[in-house]
């Protein structure tokens, strides 16, 4: 299908009255000259290094950079990060980097791209959709990061890093306004505690109207799409010459509407045969974004999440020891509307309780010597209990005409990951470096749960009780994997040249149901149908980070992925109806990324990026029975989901200096994208979305699991 190139343009005007901070000594290059603002200090390799000297394909955005681009949460990061796509389905986020993604956002699923907050892995995709405020920077690492960051990093890593407390007084405030009633404000106060410690507090509020409109006949209104209050308190600094630490606590409360999905029939002709791509219907934007049904019940989120973390480092001389620990909780109590058969809305009630622990201990040694590196230990545990109950008419299918509820009561669902890792770098010369790393990870997962129907009285219940068990969901398994990386980089007179080979690993998992040997209700599955195996990726990459002059920086990367065991989600009817994840055969990904930052004069800055991505199935037959077993439909060569072949962005910022160190910034930024695919394995078809379509309007015509 021919790709259509469309442009989505956002114009951002920012006013700043806060004095620009001078660069400190750590931001000086080897010649003693101040490095330009695009070359910031990053911690992508778990030690500090300058962005231009870090041999990885990555993007680092400072707080000012986020402000200038108008980015206030994760959904908009794809506007400035090459080959990054983030879409949402209700409050769950789906992250795709270079075409590598995961569609299972349930309590038993794992992402393919790891999202970190201050270096701490965040397990639930819904927790990444909070507001960005009072940050130091965001680092986006593209490609598998299995050595330093572990499992679930086949696509890459997004690390959101909060501003650290300082031993000086600071205060700031800012506000913004946008279309769809978007508005927000942040306030920050930092106070010194003694000579070397600081206490920092920041609060944020964000609101945005729903882009979806209800039909005139619905007789209802929708709450805002985003209505979030967040706060963070940090304490830390240094004690003596060797000990530094930071402790943080954060809390967010998200309210508003849960509805951000639309029926496929709004934009596609769904009345086509299986295996035929659904034709697009040309309509006005208003018609596309109109929810055509009356709401079946309240539609509202009540979502609270937060945690406490601490990072402590002590320099022993021969090595520096760092401990990073965190505990987080998420509470969700939502009322939802689901789409049934593209003809009506169905009420549902969701309750979820999640908590996670993580501990990491790292030792870095040899800094300043030809041989240097680090090694560490990692432990992670997540536990959840969820309940999703759908009312009629959805409940009447499995439960009969008297049923008032059909749903899933899952818990406890537990996930544990343990890892040991190490990296070594040898400096052959001050300019030439070889690096190798290895990590061994063991993952364990388990779940106890039920699929049930509910009735108003036992008298109308087929099981003579208020709740009947249709199916038992019992599963437990473990997987282990050793990932590795080797690389070389050369710091030439005009910039860094690097190449590496790395591997990534995403843990296996299980589907709804239970083994025939489990003894529960409806236990008919074999190990092959209950469990799916890990997915693995090997990446080959080469790149440059060049400083052609004081005014021009150029970054480029070329890469090839061998991707095996893709975990794909598919609606099935046997042996048990529902969503089922299985391992596809193989995929290939090839790409080129080019970025340039140009500062032709004081106060003016251009950014340009052009990216090519060829992400496709190499060997995949989703249904051997269609059209028939002797001539099945092959997906070989078809485009992977959320992987447009061409993307480009162009930005310009002009800064006007005012008196008293104040300034006005005027900016414009455009993102261009070719169309990309959303694959429907239930109908064996692929839908094409243009770069300006909201990819969060996804198919709701499916069983929930």
XYZ file of C-alpha atoms in Angstrom:
705
model
C 0.000 0.000 0.000
C 1.352 3.378 -0.990
C 2.555 5.476 1.927
C 1.229 8.977 2.340
C 3.490 11.634 3.801
C 1.771 14.140 6.021
C 3.105 16.804 8.319
C 2.068 17.493 11.888
C 3.250 20.908 12.959
C 3.340 22.288 16.476
C 4.251 25.911 17.162
C 5.553 26.661 20.624
C 6.069 30.073 22.196
C 7.838 30.120 25.567
C 8.525 33.046 27.895
C 11.224 32.659 30.500
C 12.133 35.135 33.227
C 14.543 32.828 35.052
C 18.246 33.691 34.666
C 20.230 31.269 32.548
C 22.617 29.266 34.741
C 26.285 29.343 33.860
C 27.887 26.037 32.903
C 29.866 24.511 35.737
C 33.324 23.046 35.555
C 32.006 19.593 34.742
C 30.654 20.962 31.480
C 33.998 22.078 30.088
C 35.681 20.305 27.210
C 39.298 19.177 27.259
C 40.508 22.505 25.927
C 38.837 24.364 28.771
C 36.224 25.948 26.530
C 32.554 25.739 27.463
C 30.811 22.926 25.636
C 27.706 23.890 23.680
C 24.279 23.386 25.253
C 23.502 20.303 23.129
C 26.453 18.397 24.656
C 25.194 17.625 28.140
C 26.440 15.206 30.794
C 24.636 11.822 30.658
C 24.692 8.572 32.639
C 23.679 6.132 29.883
C 26.591 3.819 30.783
C 25.815 4.153 34.532
C 28.794 6.492 34.864
C 28.995 10.155 33.907
C 30.154 11.024 30.394
C 29.529 13.743 27.859
C 26.808 12.996 25.307
C 29.222 13.534 22.406
C 31.684 11.030 23.946
C 29.135 8.281 24.737
C 29.335 5.499 22.098
C 25.592 4.825 21.928
C 22.746 5.862 19.655
C 20.857 8.015 22.123
C 19.015 11.282 22.575
C 19.352 13.418 25.696
C 16.956 16.299 26.320
C 17.415 18.836 29.090
C 14.544 20.446 30.985
C 14.953 23.549 28.820
C 14.881 21.386 25.708
C 11.627 19.776 26.813
C 10.126 23.192 27.498
C 11.227 24.579 24.135
C 9.675 21.598 22.323
C 6.426 21.809 24.297
C 6.810 18.295 25.734
C 5.044 17.852 29.081
C 4.627 14.054 29.213
C 5.885 10.865 27.552
C 3.303 10.820 24.753
C 5.062 13.636 22.874
C 8.638 12.355 23.077
C 8.363 10.921 19.563
C 8.300 14.481 18.227
C 12.020 14.891 18.898
C 13.437 11.376 19.441
C 14.281 9.443 16.248
C 12.278 6.259 15.583
C 10.273 6.516 18.828
C 6.502 5.984 18.836
C 4.362 6.111 22.011
C 0.639 5.389 21.784
C -1.975 4.893 24.480
C -4.925 2.565 25.037
C -6.854 4.035 27.953
C -4.125 4.589 30.568
C -1.693 2.036 29.187
C 1.275 3.126 27.090
C 2.766 1.214 24.195
C 6.350 2.202 23.394
C 7.979 1.316 20.073
C 11.637 2.090 19.327
C 12.916 1.254 15.851
C 9.845 -0.932 15.273
C 10.386 -3.084 18.385
C 7.319 -2.997 20.658
C 4.902 -5.003 22.799
C 1.083 -4.945 22.711
C 0.481 -6.724 26.041
C -0.016 -3.977 28.629
C -1.863 -6.192 31.141
C -0.593 -7.126 34.589
C 1.060 -10.250 33.175
C 2.722 -8.522 30.215
C 6.086 -6.798 29.860
C 7.170 -3.899 27.668
C 9.908 -4.214 25.053
C 11.299 -0.800 25.979
C 12.197 -0.182 29.620
C 10.993 3.043 31.226
C 13.103 4.228 34.166
C 12.512 6.987 36.693
C 15.828 8.130 38.171
C 17.369 4.812 37.136
C 14.543 2.714 38.645
C 12.660 0.344 36.327
C 8.891 1.098 36.210
C 6.988 -2.116 35.559
C 3.500 -0.833 34.677
C 3.093 1.065 31.431
C 0.327 3.227 32.919
C 2.804 4.720 35.410
C 4.892 6.313 32.662
C 2.121 8.667 31.559
C 2.461 11.174 34.384
C 3.689 14.722 33.840
C 7.297 15.745 33.214
C 8.296 18.458 35.690
C 11.440 19.732 37.407
C 13.729 17.368 35.518
C 17.471 17.332 34.949
C 17.092 15.576 31.606
C 15.596 12.599 29.748
C 17.841 10.011 28.124
C 16.487 7.752 25.370
C 18.772 4.855 24.424
C 17.909 3.176 21.125
C 18.670 -0.493 20.606
C 18.971 -3.415 23.060
C 20.479 -2.537 26.449
C 20.568 -6.013 27.954
C 23.990 -5.739 29.611
C 23.620 -2.737 31.909
C 19.829 -2.569 32.138
C 18.722 -6.195 31.888
C 15.523 -7.777 30.625
C 12.746 -6.029 28.704
C 15.161 -3.703 26.909
C 15.103 -5.248 23.440
C 13.820 -1.949 22.040
C 15.785 0.408 24.272
C 15.535 2.494 27.442
C 13.811 5.751 28.412
C 15.303 7.196 31.600
C 13.594 10.231 33.167
C 16.011 11.935 35.584
C 14.728 14.397 38.183
C 16.610 17.521 39.209
C 18.826 16.899 42.226
C 18.616 19.015 45.383
C 21.364 21.637 45.730
C 23.048 23.385 48.646
C 21.766 26.784 47.529
C 18.495 28.672 47.340
C 16.469 28.364 44.148
C 12.838 28.985 43.263
C 11.015 28.875 39.956
C 7.588 28.673 38.418
C 6.259 28.250 34.926
C 2.937 27.752 33.165
C 1.793 26.750 29.694
C -1.344 26.736 27.564
C -2.251 24.754 24.444
C -5.106 23.620 22.243
C -7.844 21.270 23.504
C -7.869 23.266 26.726
C -4.404 22.090 27.698
C -2.878 23.975 30.589
C -0.414 23.277 33.320
C 1.818 24.827 35.932
C 4.923 23.851 37.915
C 6.435 25.392 41.038
C 9.800 24.497 42.600
C 11.581 25.503 45.795
C 15.120 24.423 46.727
C 16.640 25.384 50.078
C 20.130 24.618 51.447
C 20.572 22.416 54.497
C 23.978 23.196 55.882
C 26.928 23.711 53.561
C 26.568 20.662 51.301
C 22.979 19.388 51.455
C 19.733 20.552 49.923
C 15.990 20.015 50.197
C 13.942 20.365 46.996
C 10.165 20.351 46.537
C 8.260 20.538 43.260
C 4.551 20.354 42.401
C 2.789 20.180 39.045
C -0.761 20.339 37.742
C -1.852 19.418 34.217
C -5.266 19.416 32.545
C -6.406 18.720 28.990
C -9.881 18.338 27.480
C -10.832 15.123 25.756
C -10.259 15.173 21.997
C -13.131 12.697 21.626
C -16.620 14.143 21.358
C -19.844 12.328 22.164
C -22.567 12.054 19.526
C -25.439 14.517 19.876
C -27.760 11.633 20.708
C -25.613 10.348 23.575
C -26.967 12.764 26.138
C -23.744 12.881 28.150
C -20.428 14.650 28.587
C -16.870 13.444 29.007
C -14.493 14.407 31.766
C -11.081 15.867 30.825
C -8.640 13.509 29.169
C -5.944 14.492 31.694
C -6.425 15.940 35.150
C -3.230 15.206 37.095
C -1.676 16.595 40.245
C 1.894 15.514 41.061
C 4.483 16.317 43.685
C 8.062 15.355 44.508
C 10.254 15.914 47.568
C 14.019 15.335 47.381
C 16.827 15.530 49.922
C 20.514 14.960 49.285
C 23.957 16.231 48.533
C 27.442 15.316 49.735
C 28.962 14.465 53.105
C 32.709 14.863 53.040
C 34.690 14.202 49.895
C 33.572 10.622 49.286
C 29.879 10.187 50.091
C 26.982 11.512 48.007
C 23.329 10.606 48.118
C 19.790 11.550 47.136
C 16.441 10.393 48.525
C 13.151 11.117 46.756
C 9.468 10.618 47.341
C 6.862 11.239 44.641
C 3.072 11.076 44.425
C 0.567 11.570 41.607
C -3.225 11.585 41.489
C -4.791 11.248 38.029
C -8.486 11.828 37.403
C -10.574 12.487 34.314
C -12.029 10.301 31.596
C -10.879 6.784 30.710
C -12.272 7.049 27.179
C -9.618 7.509 24.506
C -10.632 4.747 22.086
C -13.013 4.757 19.127
C -14.665 2.013 17.046
C -12.776 0.942 13.935
C -15.878 1.664 11.881
C -15.252 5.392 12.402
C -12.295 5.219 10.029
C -12.282 1.797 8.330
C -14.634 -0.453 6.433
C -14.626 -3.473 8.725
C -17.028 -5.516 6.576
C -14.276 -7.175 4.542
C -13.138 -10.744 4.284
C -10.489 -12.181 6.565
C -7.015 -11.536 5.230
C -8.038 -8.336 3.412
C -6.702 -5.007 4.622
C -9.608 -2.869 5.825
C -10.126 0.138 3.482
C -9.861 3.595 4.969
C -12.983 5.793 5.012
C -12.538 9.473 4.190
C -14.341 11.649 6.755
C -13.956 14.911 8.591
C -11.788 15.053 11.695
C -14.915 15.710 13.772
C -16.539 12.504 12.494
C -13.385 10.489 13.146
C -13.265 11.711 16.739
C -16.954 11.287 17.587
C -17.860 8.443 19.942
C -21.111 7.247 18.321
C -22.745 5.535 21.319
C -24.380 6.681 24.504
C -22.185 5.974 27.528
C -23.424 2.850 29.317
C -22.259 4.126 32.692
C -19.785 6.487 34.388
C -16.429 6.930 32.692
C -13.836 8.059 35.205
C -10.348 7.224 36.418
C -9.207 7.363 40.009
C -5.537 6.644 39.808
C -2.934 7.146 42.537
C 0.715 6.165 42.256
C 4.005 7.037 43.875
C 7.071 5.742 45.616
C 10.227 6.350 47.588
C 13.770 5.791 46.366
C 17.327 6.312 47.485
C 20.687 6.362 45.718
C 23.877 6.278 47.807
C 27.470 6.318 46.521
C 30.768 6.057 48.401
C 34.198 6.374 46.836
C 36.571 3.873 48.452
C 39.503 4.935 46.266
C 40.010 1.665 44.406
C 36.334 1.591 43.464
C 33.100 3.523 43.933
C 30.150 1.588 45.357
C 26.579 2.665 44.495
C 23.295 1.344 45.883
C 19.957 2.193 44.251
C 16.744 1.032 45.931
C 13.061 1.812 45.455
C 9.547 0.877 46.548
C 6.469 1.937 44.533
C 2.712 1.479 44.782
C -0.135 2.015 42.330
C -3.854 2.084 43.201
C -6.465 2.181 40.437
C -10.257 2.362 40.773
C -11.740 3.066 37.347
C -15.163 3.060 35.728
C -14.954 2.359 32.024
C -16.936 2.001 28.820
C -15.928 -0.673 26.328
C -17.076 -1.013 22.730
C -19.071 -4.145 21.916
C -19.257 -5.259 18.299
C -19.035 -1.674 16.966
C -22.665 -1.087 17.914
C -22.909 -0.198 21.604
C -21.068 0.802 24.753
C -20.583 -1.603 27.649
C -19.966 -0.628 31.312
C -17.029 -2.012 33.276
C -15.426 -1.572 36.684
C -11.671 -1.981 37.193
C -9.736 -2.239 40.447
C -5.971 -2.713 40.563
C -3.341 -2.817 43.283
C 0.333 -2.966 42.296
C 3.592 -2.736 44.213
C 7.215 -3.237 43.254
C 10.594 -3.480 45.019
C 13.967 -3.097 43.341
C 17.570 -3.136 44.559
C 20.747 -2.586 42.568
C 24.358 -2.613 43.788
C 27.118 -1.445 41.430
C 30.885 -1.102 41.832
C 32.796 1.062 39.350
C 36.582 0.789 39.279
C 39.640 1.946 37.389
C 38.399 5.406 36.421
C 41.310 7.242 34.813
C 43.224 3.986 34.133
C 43.509 2.138 30.803
C 41.403 -0.747 32.180
C 38.166 0.329 33.844
C 34.645 -0.971 34.246
C 31.900 -1.930 36.645
C 30.010 -4.933 37.932
C 26.788 -5.291 39.861
C 23.860 -7.237 41.259
C 20.159 -6.602 40.631
C 16.880 -7.738 42.216
C 13.313 -6.829 41.231
C 9.922 -8.016 42.453
C 6.413 -6.957 41.429
C 3.094 -8.110 42.880
C -0.396 -7.198 41.680
C -4.063 -7.948 42.300
C -6.636 -6.808 39.738
C -10.344 -7.155 39.088
C -12.085 -6.237 35.817
C -15.838 -6.850 35.698
C -17.923 -6.086 32.593
C -21.676 -5.633 32.823
C -24.386 -6.494 30.258
C -24.565 -6.969 27.344
C -20.992 -8.319 27.390
C -21.786 -10.363 30.504
C -24.734 -12.107 28.882
C -22.641 -13.906 26.277
C -20.679 -16.187 28.628
C -23.090 -15.931 31.577
C -26.546 -16.114 30.017
C -29.454 -13.633 30.181
C -29.426 -13.384 33.984
C -25.741 -12.507 34.355
C -24.894 -9.033 35.649
C -21.127 -9.364 35.372
C -18.392 -11.139 33.460
C -14.739 -10.597 34.168
C -11.342 -11.426 35.466
C -10.124 -11.592 39.055
C -6.384 -12.043 38.879
C -4.074 -12.199 41.828
C -1.660 -12.464 43.130
C 0.356 -12.066 39.948
C 4.052 -11.986 40.786
C 7.206 -11.339 38.816
C 10.775 -11.636 40.081
C 13.988 -10.849 38.235
C 17.562 -11.409 39.434
C 20.673 -10.377 37.559
C 24.440 -10.183 37.753
C 26.372 -8.068 35.258
C 29.743 -6.588 34.421
C 31.465 -4.441 31.786
C 35.121 -3.761 30.995
C 36.680 -1.067 28.835
C 40.321 -1.070 27.736
C 41.881 2.126 26.404
C 44.400 0.998 23.788
C 45.296 4.662 23.372
C 43.624 7.725 24.877
C 41.491 7.848 21.713
C 40.825 4.139 20.976
C 38.678 2.063 23.343
C 37.375 -1.524 23.344
C 34.399 -2.480 25.532
C 32.828 -5.795 26.468
C 29.985 -6.652 28.802
C 27.897 -9.611 29.930
C 24.789 -10.089 32.074
C 22.972 -13.177 33.337
C 19.290 -12.789 34.221
C 16.801 -15.196 35.778
C 13.082 -14.373 35.678
C 10.221 -16.028 37.520
C 6.500 -15.366 36.982
C 3.343 -16.771 38.540
C -0.370 -16.027 38.759
C -3.510 -17.313 40.474
C -6.751 -16.031 38.998
C -10.281 -16.705 37.824
C -12.552 -15.906 34.901
C -16.042 -15.509 36.386
C -19.680 -14.616 35.820
C -21.799 -12.857 38.449
C -25.529 -12.996 39.190
C -27.952 -10.918 41.309
C -29.181 -13.939 43.261
C -28.162 -17.561 43.580
C -31.603 -18.590 42.338
C -30.826 -17.459 38.772
C -27.242 -18.712 38.806
C -26.312 -21.965 37.033
C -23.831 -22.752 39.815
C -26.241 -21.882 42.668
C -23.977 -19.070 43.832
C -23.587 -15.334 43.244
C -20.391 -16.000 41.316
C -19.567 -18.858 38.948
C -16.038 -19.775 37.914
C -15.768 -20.262 34.161
C -12.053 -20.840 34.051
C -9.098 -21.010 36.420
C -5.981 -19.025 35.528
C -3.012 -20.720 37.167
C 0.517 -20.511 35.816
C 4.121 -20.430 37.014
C 7.359 -20.626 35.082
C 10.895 -19.285 34.938
C 13.382 -18.346 32.253
C 17.041 -17.349 32.193
C 19.256 -15.671 29.635
C 22.818 -14.415 29.214
C 23.109 -11.221 27.176
C 26.319 -9.568 26.017
C 27.827 -6.617 24.192
C 31.115 -5.846 22.468
C 32.090 -2.485 21.042
C 34.844 -0.224 19.836
C 35.005 3.555 19.644
C 37.564 6.047 18.375
C 37.666 9.696 19.425
C 38.892 11.329 16.222
C 39.836 15.002 15.836
C 36.360 15.772 14.461
C 34.324 13.548 16.742
C 33.437 10.075 17.962
C 33.223 7.015 15.692
C 31.799 3.816 17.205
C 30.509 0.330 16.393
C 29.035 -2.397 18.564
C 27.186 -5.693 18.602
C 24.698 -6.179 21.442
C 21.926 -8.538 22.473
C 18.595 -8.007 24.200
C 16.131 -10.270 25.939
C 12.490 -9.972 26.926
C 11.164 -12.454 29.482
C 8.647 -15.137 28.580
C 5.172 -15.331 30.078
C 1.836 -17.103 30.148
C -1.690 -16.802 28.799
C -5.062 -17.121 30.513
C -5.979 -20.678 31.487
C -4.187 -23.545 33.164
C -2.498 -26.843 32.429
C -4.531 -30.034 32.285
C -2.526 -31.263 35.292
C -3.465 -28.225 37.451
C -6.811 -29.612 38.577
C -8.697 -26.320 38.275
C -11.898 -25.450 36.414
C -11.485 -25.537 32.635
C -7.848 -26.614 32.733
C -7.302 -27.946 29.211
C -4.104 -26.246 28.029
C -0.782 -27.825 27.143
C 2.507 -26.120 28.071
C 2.849 -25.039 24.420
C -0.458 -23.108 24.531
C -0.248 -21.781 28.106
C 3.323 -20.459 28.013
C 5.218 -18.381 25.509
C 8.980 -18.093 25.386
C 11.364 -15.106 25.605
C 12.072 -12.950 22.603
C 15.666 -12.235 21.634
C 17.360 -9.596 19.539
C 20.892 -9.182 18.207
C 21.781 -5.690 17.011
C 24.670 -4.562 14.809
C 25.268 -0.825 14.851
C 27.803 1.787 13.772
C 27.626 5.516 14.262
C 29.327 8.888 14.450
C 29.003 11.969 16.653
C 30.840 14.723 14.815
C 31.600 18.333 15.654
C 32.243 19.807 12.231
C 32.634 23.327 13.646
C 31.598 25.316 16.682
C 28.250 25.860 14.953
C 27.530 22.403 13.484
C 27.099 19.029 15.178
C 26.180 15.920 13.176
C 25.119 12.527 14.557
C 24.467 9.437 12.482
C 23.828 5.725 12.967
C 23.235 2.709 10.763
C 21.902 -0.534 12.246
C 20.653 -4.048 11.535
C 18.570 -6.248 13.878
C 18.066 -10.002 13.863
C 14.877 -10.464 15.872
C 13.582 -13.891 16.913
C 10.704 -15.173 18.996
C 8.564 -12.024 18.706
C 5.750 -12.102 21.278
C 2.555 -11.224 19.410
C -0.970 -10.867 20.764
C -3.856 -12.484 18.902
C -7.575 -13.096 19.536
C -8.311 -16.838 19.411
C -11.372 -19.046 19.916
C -9.599 -22.311 20.796
C -8.775 -23.929 23.065
C -10.159 -21.049 25.209
C -11.609 -17.812 23.766
C -9.550 -14.741 24.555
C -6.300 -12.927 23.881
C -3.350 -15.235 23.397
C 0.316 -14.324 23.136
C 2.594 -16.542 21.093
C 6.065 -16.364 19.587
C 6.264 -15.394 15.945
C 9.191 -16.705 13.957
C 11.587 -13.943 12.879
C 11.858 -10.291 11.925
C 14.521 -8.033 10.455
C 15.108 -4.345 11.086
C 17.415 -2.067 9.091
C 17.727 1.652 9.507
C 19.624 4.909 9.175
C 19.371 7.877 11.551
C 20.796 11.344 10.850
C 20.611 14.371 13.157
C 22.138 17.836 12.900
C 22.240 20.761 15.353
C 23.191 24.101 13.825
C 23.734 27.409 15.632
C 24.455 29.877 12.807
C 24.383 32.950 15.068
C 23.964 33.895 18.715
C 20.371 33.301 19.754
C 19.450 31.107 16.804
C 19.411 27.279 16.731
C 18.228 24.770 14.129
C 17.687 21.040 14.653
C 17.145 18.660 11.734
C 16.594 14.918 11.712
C 15.900 12.366 8.958
C 15.358 8.668 9.697
C 14.811 5.605 7.520
C 13.463 2.366 9.023
C 12.737 -0.949 7.312
C 11.200 -3.129 10.039
C 9.465 -6.207 8.631
C 8.476 -9.766 9.369
C 11.034 -12.189 7.950
C 9.214 -15.478 8.569
C 5.728 -15.482 10.109
C 2.534 -17.423 9.347
C -0.091 -16.299 11.911
C -2.780 -18.873 11.009
C -1.862 -22.096 9.212
C -5.553 -22.789 8.469
C -6.073 -19.674 6.321
C -6.678 -19.758 3.426
C -5.834 -23.446 3.942
C -3.105 -25.594 5.438
C -1.435 -26.163 2.072
C -1.402 -22.470 1.144
C -1.366 -20.388 4.373
C -1.130 -16.603 4.379
C 2.445 -15.496 5.045
C 3.288 -12.176 6.696
C 6.895 -12.299 5.447
C 7.875 -8.829 4.273
C 4.959 -7.065 5.975
C 5.793 -3.994 8.021
C 6.052 -4.314 11.802
C 3.655 -2.277 13.938
C 4.376 1.359 14.770
C 7.349 1.492 12.377
C 7.015 4.211 9.707
C 9.660 3.914 7.014
C 10.410 7.616 6.919
C 10.308 10.224 9.657
C 11.809 13.687 9.779
C 11.745 16.638 12.128
C 12.775 20.261 11.842
C 12.980 22.774 14.652
C 14.058 26.361 15.058
C 14.450 28.406 18.243
C 15.186 32.110 18.410
C 16.191 33.622 21.735
C 15.805 37.343 22.452
C 17.889 38.597 25.376
C 16.267 41.074 27.747
C 17.498 43.097 30.664
C 18.317 41.435 34.006
C 19.227 38.136 32.320
C 15.618 37.494 31.249
C 14.895 36.175 27.774
C 12.107 35.389 25.334
C 12.244 32.209 23.267
C 10.246 31.770 20.056
C 10.181 28.325 18.523
C 8.605 26.228 15.819
C 8.897 22.469 15.341
C 7.536 20.119 12.664
C 7.342 16.327 12.639
C 6.801 14.458 9.382
C 6.022 10.753 9.186
C 5.116 8.305 6.472
C 2.194 5.999 7.208
C 2.729 3.008 9.458
C 0.983 -0.294 10.119
C -1.241 -1.542 12.932
C -1.649 -5.279 12.460
C -4.902 -7.061 13.350
C -4.021 -10.728 13.730
C -7.676 -11.590 14.411
C -8.689 -10.597 10.876
C -5.183 -11.116 9.414
C -5.152 -7.562 8.121
C -3.088 -4.432 8.578
C -4.352 -0.894 8.973
C -2.291 2.059 7.808
C -2.150 5.124 10.002
C -0.739 8.401 8.774
C 1.717 10.285 10.889
C -0.957 12.723 12.080
C -3.585 10.180 13.111
C -3.968 9.447 16.817
C -2.660 5.917 17.149
C -4.364 5.551 20.534
C -7.734 5.046 18.815
C -7.257 1.308 18.695
C -9.504 -1.675 18.269
C -11.701 -2.404 21.285
C -13.560 -5.285 19.607
C -11.774 -8.006 21.477
C -12.046 -10.199 24.525
C -10.147 -8.913 27.531
C -7.623 -11.016 29.369
